[in-house]
Short mmCIF file of C-alpha atoms in Angstrom, two decimals:
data_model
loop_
_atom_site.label_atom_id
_atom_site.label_comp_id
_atom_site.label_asym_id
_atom_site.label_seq_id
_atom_site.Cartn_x
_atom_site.Cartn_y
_atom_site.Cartn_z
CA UNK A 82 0.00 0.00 0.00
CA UNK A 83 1.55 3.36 -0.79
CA UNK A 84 2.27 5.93 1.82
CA UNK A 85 -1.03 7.53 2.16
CA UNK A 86 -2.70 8.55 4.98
CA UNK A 87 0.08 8.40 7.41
CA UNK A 88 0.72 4.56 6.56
CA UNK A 89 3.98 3.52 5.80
CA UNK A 90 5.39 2.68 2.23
CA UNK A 91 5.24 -0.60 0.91
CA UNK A 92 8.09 -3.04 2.01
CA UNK A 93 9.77 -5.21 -0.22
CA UNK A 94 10.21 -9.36 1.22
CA UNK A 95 13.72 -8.25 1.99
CA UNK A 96 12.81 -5.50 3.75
CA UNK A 97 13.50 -2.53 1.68
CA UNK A 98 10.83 0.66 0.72
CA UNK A 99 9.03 0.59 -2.56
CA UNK A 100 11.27 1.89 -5.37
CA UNK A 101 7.98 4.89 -6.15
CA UNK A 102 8.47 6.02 -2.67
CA UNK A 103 11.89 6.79 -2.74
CA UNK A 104 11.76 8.26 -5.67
CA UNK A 105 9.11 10.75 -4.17
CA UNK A 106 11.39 11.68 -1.94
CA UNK A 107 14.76 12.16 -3.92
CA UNK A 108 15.70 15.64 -3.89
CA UNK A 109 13.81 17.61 -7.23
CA UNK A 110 15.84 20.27 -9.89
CA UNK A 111 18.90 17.64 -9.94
CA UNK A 112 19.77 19.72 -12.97
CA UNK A 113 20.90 22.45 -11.09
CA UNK A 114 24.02 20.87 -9.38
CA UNK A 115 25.24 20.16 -13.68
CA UNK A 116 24.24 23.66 -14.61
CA UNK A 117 26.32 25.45 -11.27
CA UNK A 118 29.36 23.49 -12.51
CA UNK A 119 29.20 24.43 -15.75
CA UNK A 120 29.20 28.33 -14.64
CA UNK A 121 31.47 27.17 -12.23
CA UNK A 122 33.81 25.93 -14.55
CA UNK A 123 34.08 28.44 -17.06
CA UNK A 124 34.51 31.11 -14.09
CA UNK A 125 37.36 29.21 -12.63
CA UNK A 126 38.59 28.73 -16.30
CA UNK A 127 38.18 32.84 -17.65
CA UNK A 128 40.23 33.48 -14.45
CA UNK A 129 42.97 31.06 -15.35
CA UNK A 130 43.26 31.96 -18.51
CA UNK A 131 43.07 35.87 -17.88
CA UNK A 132 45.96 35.79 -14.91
CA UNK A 133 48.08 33.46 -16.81
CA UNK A 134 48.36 35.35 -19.90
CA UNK A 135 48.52 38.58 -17.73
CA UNK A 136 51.43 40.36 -19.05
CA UNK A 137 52.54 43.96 -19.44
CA UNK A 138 55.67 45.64 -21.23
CA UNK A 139 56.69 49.27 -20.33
CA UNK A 140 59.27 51.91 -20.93
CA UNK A 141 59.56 54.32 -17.70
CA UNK A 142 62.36 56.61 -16.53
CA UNK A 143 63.92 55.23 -13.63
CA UNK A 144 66.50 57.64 -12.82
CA UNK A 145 67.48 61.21 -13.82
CA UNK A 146 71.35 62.22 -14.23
CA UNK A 147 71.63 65.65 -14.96
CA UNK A 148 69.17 66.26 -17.39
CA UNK A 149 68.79 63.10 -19.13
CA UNK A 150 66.43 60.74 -18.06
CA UNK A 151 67.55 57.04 -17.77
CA UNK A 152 64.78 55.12 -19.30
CA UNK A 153 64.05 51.16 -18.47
CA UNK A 154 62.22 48.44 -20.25
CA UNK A 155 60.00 46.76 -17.06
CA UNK A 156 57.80 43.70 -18.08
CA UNK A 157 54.97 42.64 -14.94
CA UNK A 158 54.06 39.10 -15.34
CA UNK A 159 52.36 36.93 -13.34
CA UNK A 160 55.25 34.31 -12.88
CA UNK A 161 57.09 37.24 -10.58
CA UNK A 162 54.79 36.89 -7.83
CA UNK A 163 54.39 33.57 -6.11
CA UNK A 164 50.54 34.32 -4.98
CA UNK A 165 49.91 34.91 -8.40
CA UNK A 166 51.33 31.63 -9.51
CA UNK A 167 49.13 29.96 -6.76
CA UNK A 168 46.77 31.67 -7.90
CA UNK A 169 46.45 29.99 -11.68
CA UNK A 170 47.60 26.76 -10.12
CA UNK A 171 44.52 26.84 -7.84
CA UNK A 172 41.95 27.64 -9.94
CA UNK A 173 43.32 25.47 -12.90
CA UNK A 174 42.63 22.67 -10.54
CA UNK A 175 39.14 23.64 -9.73
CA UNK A 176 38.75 23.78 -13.61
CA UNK A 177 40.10 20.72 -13.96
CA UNK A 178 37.59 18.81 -10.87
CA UNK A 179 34.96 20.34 -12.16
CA UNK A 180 34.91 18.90 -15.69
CA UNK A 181 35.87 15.14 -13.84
CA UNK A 182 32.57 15.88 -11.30
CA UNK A 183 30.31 16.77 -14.38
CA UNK A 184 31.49 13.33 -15.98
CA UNK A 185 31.27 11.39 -12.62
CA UNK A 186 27.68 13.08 -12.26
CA UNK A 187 26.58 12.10 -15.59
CA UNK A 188 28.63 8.35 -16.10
CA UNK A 189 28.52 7.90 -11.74
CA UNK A 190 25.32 6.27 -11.74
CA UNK A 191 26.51 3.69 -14.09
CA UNK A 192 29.49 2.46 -11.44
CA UNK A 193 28.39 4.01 -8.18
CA UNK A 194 29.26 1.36 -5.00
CA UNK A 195 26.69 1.67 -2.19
CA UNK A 196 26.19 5.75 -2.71
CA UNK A 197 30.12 5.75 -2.37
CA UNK A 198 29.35 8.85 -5.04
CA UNK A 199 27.63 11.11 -2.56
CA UNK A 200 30.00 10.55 -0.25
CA UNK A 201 33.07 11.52 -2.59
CA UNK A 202 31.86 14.17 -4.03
CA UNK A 203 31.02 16.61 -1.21
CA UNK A 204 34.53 15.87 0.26
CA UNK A 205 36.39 16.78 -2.86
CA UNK A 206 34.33 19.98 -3.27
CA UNK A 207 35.35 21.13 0.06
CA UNK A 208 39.10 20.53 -0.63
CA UNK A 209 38.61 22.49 -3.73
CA UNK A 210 36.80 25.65 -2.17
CA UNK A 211 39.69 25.39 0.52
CA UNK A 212 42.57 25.48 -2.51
CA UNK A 213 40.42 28.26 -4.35
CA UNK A 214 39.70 30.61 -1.60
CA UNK A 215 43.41 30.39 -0.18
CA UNK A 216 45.13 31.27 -3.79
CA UNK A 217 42.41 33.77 -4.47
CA UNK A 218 42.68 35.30 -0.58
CA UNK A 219 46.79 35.18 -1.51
CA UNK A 220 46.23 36.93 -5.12
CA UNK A 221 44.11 39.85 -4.15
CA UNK A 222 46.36 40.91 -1.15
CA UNK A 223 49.63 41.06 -3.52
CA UNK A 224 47.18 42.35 -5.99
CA UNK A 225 45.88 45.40 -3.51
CA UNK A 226 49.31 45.85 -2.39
CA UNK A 227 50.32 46.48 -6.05
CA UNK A 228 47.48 49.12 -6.01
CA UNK A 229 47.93 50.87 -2.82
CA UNK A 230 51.48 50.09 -1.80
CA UNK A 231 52.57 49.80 1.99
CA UNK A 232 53.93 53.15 3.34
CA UNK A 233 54.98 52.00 6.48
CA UNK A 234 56.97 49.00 4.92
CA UNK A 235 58.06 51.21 2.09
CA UNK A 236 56.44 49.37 -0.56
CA UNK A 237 55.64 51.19 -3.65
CA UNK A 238 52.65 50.97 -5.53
CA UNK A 239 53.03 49.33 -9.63
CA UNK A 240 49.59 49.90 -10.84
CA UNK A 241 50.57 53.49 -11.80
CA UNK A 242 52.62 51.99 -14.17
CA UNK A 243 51.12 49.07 -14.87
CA UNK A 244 47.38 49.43 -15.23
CA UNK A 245 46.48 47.24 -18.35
CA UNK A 246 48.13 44.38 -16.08
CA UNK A 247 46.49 45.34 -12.88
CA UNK A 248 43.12 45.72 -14.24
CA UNK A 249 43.16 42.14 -15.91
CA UNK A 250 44.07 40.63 -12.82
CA UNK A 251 41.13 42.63 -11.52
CA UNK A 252 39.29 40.95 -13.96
CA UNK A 253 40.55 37.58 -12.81
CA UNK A 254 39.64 37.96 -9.38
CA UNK A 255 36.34 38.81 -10.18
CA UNK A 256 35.85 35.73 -12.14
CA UNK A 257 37.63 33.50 -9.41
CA UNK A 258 35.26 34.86 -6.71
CA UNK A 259 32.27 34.07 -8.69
CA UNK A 260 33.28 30.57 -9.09
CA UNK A 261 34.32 30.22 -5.43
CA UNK A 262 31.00 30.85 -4.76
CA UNK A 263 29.33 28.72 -6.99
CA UNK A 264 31.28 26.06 -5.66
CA UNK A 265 30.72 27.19 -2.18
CA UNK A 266 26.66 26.68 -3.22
CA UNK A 267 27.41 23.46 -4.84
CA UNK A 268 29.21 22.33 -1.61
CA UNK A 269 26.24 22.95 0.32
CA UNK A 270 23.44 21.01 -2.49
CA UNK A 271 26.32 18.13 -2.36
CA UNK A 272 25.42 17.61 1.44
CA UNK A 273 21.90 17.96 1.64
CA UNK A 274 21.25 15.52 -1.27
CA UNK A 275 23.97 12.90 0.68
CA UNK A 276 21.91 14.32 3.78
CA UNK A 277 19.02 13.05 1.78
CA UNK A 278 20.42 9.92 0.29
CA UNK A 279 21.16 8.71 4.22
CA UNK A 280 17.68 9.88 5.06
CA UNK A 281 15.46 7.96 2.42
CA UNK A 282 17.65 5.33 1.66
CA UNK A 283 15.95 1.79 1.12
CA UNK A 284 17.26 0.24 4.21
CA UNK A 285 16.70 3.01 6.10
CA UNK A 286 12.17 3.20 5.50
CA UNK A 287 11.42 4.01 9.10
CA UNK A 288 12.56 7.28 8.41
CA UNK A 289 10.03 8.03 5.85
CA UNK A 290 7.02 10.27 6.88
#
């Protein structure tokens, strides 16, 4: 008898809920996890590709003898800072787990051992928000400090002289932060569906309403 009424759902000889039931309960708009990645990816992508090309060549007088200026040819890449280099690293890798998740999500069902899936994936998005958010925290305090300088350390500011370089990594920030949170919002769906999975599970019917 189905779960009308306040009756239980119909159990199986060995014990286990009626397949409809469960599926009643399974967590609805399972497209959106798919669709989050995808922005997700292509965030964490644009910002790779935008700090890793990053590059700026300049002329500017760095010394006056006399009357003749002593020009210098100054190139900023990204490779000269090491936050910056996490930076790429970092969200290369998020690019990277986030193409593998959309093909375990889509082929997982196929070779998924005991909701082993569920499990896997929530832990391996939390490592990844952990990398992201510690290059990206790294990147925009070298990248403010390139703005603003430090007076009191005697740090000089290089987006005076640099802007096309500093705005892109602007640019990349932006896009990094967008896909931080997207992951940080697929983190979170990742649980409650396991949270769900545990929950409703076939073995598990006297949890059912």
């Amino acid at each position: 008898m189905a779960s009308e009424g306040g009756e239980k759902p119909d159990v199986g000889s060995n014990g286990q809920v009626g397949a409809a039931a469960v599926v009643k309960k399974l967590p609805k708009g399972v497209w959106v996890v798919p669709l989050l990645r995808v922005v997700a990816f292509l965030a964490t992508l644009a910002a790779t590709i935008v700090m890793g090309i990053n590059k700026e060549t300049k002329t500017i007088v760095v010394a006056v003898i006399g009357s003749t200026p002593i020009s210098a040819t100054l190139t900023a890449k990204f490779q000269h800072t090491p936050a910056f280099v996490f930076f790429v690293i970092a969200n290369a890798i998020a690019s990277f787990h986030n193409l593998l998740m959309l093909a375990v999500e889509y082929f997982g069902n196929k070779f998924d051992f005991k909701g082993l899936r569920l499990l896997l994936i929530p832990i391996l998005d939390m490592m990844i928000v952990a990398l992201v958010s510690g290059g990206a925290g790294g990147a925009v305090f070298m990248g403010e400090l390139g703005r603003n300088g430090n007076s009191h350390a005697r740090w000089n500011k290089i987006c005076d002289k640099f802007e096309s370089f500093c705005d892109h990594g602007a640019g990349a920030f932006i896009a990094c932060y967008i896909g931080l949170l997207l992951l940080m919002i697929i983190n979170v769906i990742s649980i409650l569906n396991l949270r769900n999975h545990l929950k409703y599970s076939p073995t598990n019917y006297s949890a059912l309403p």
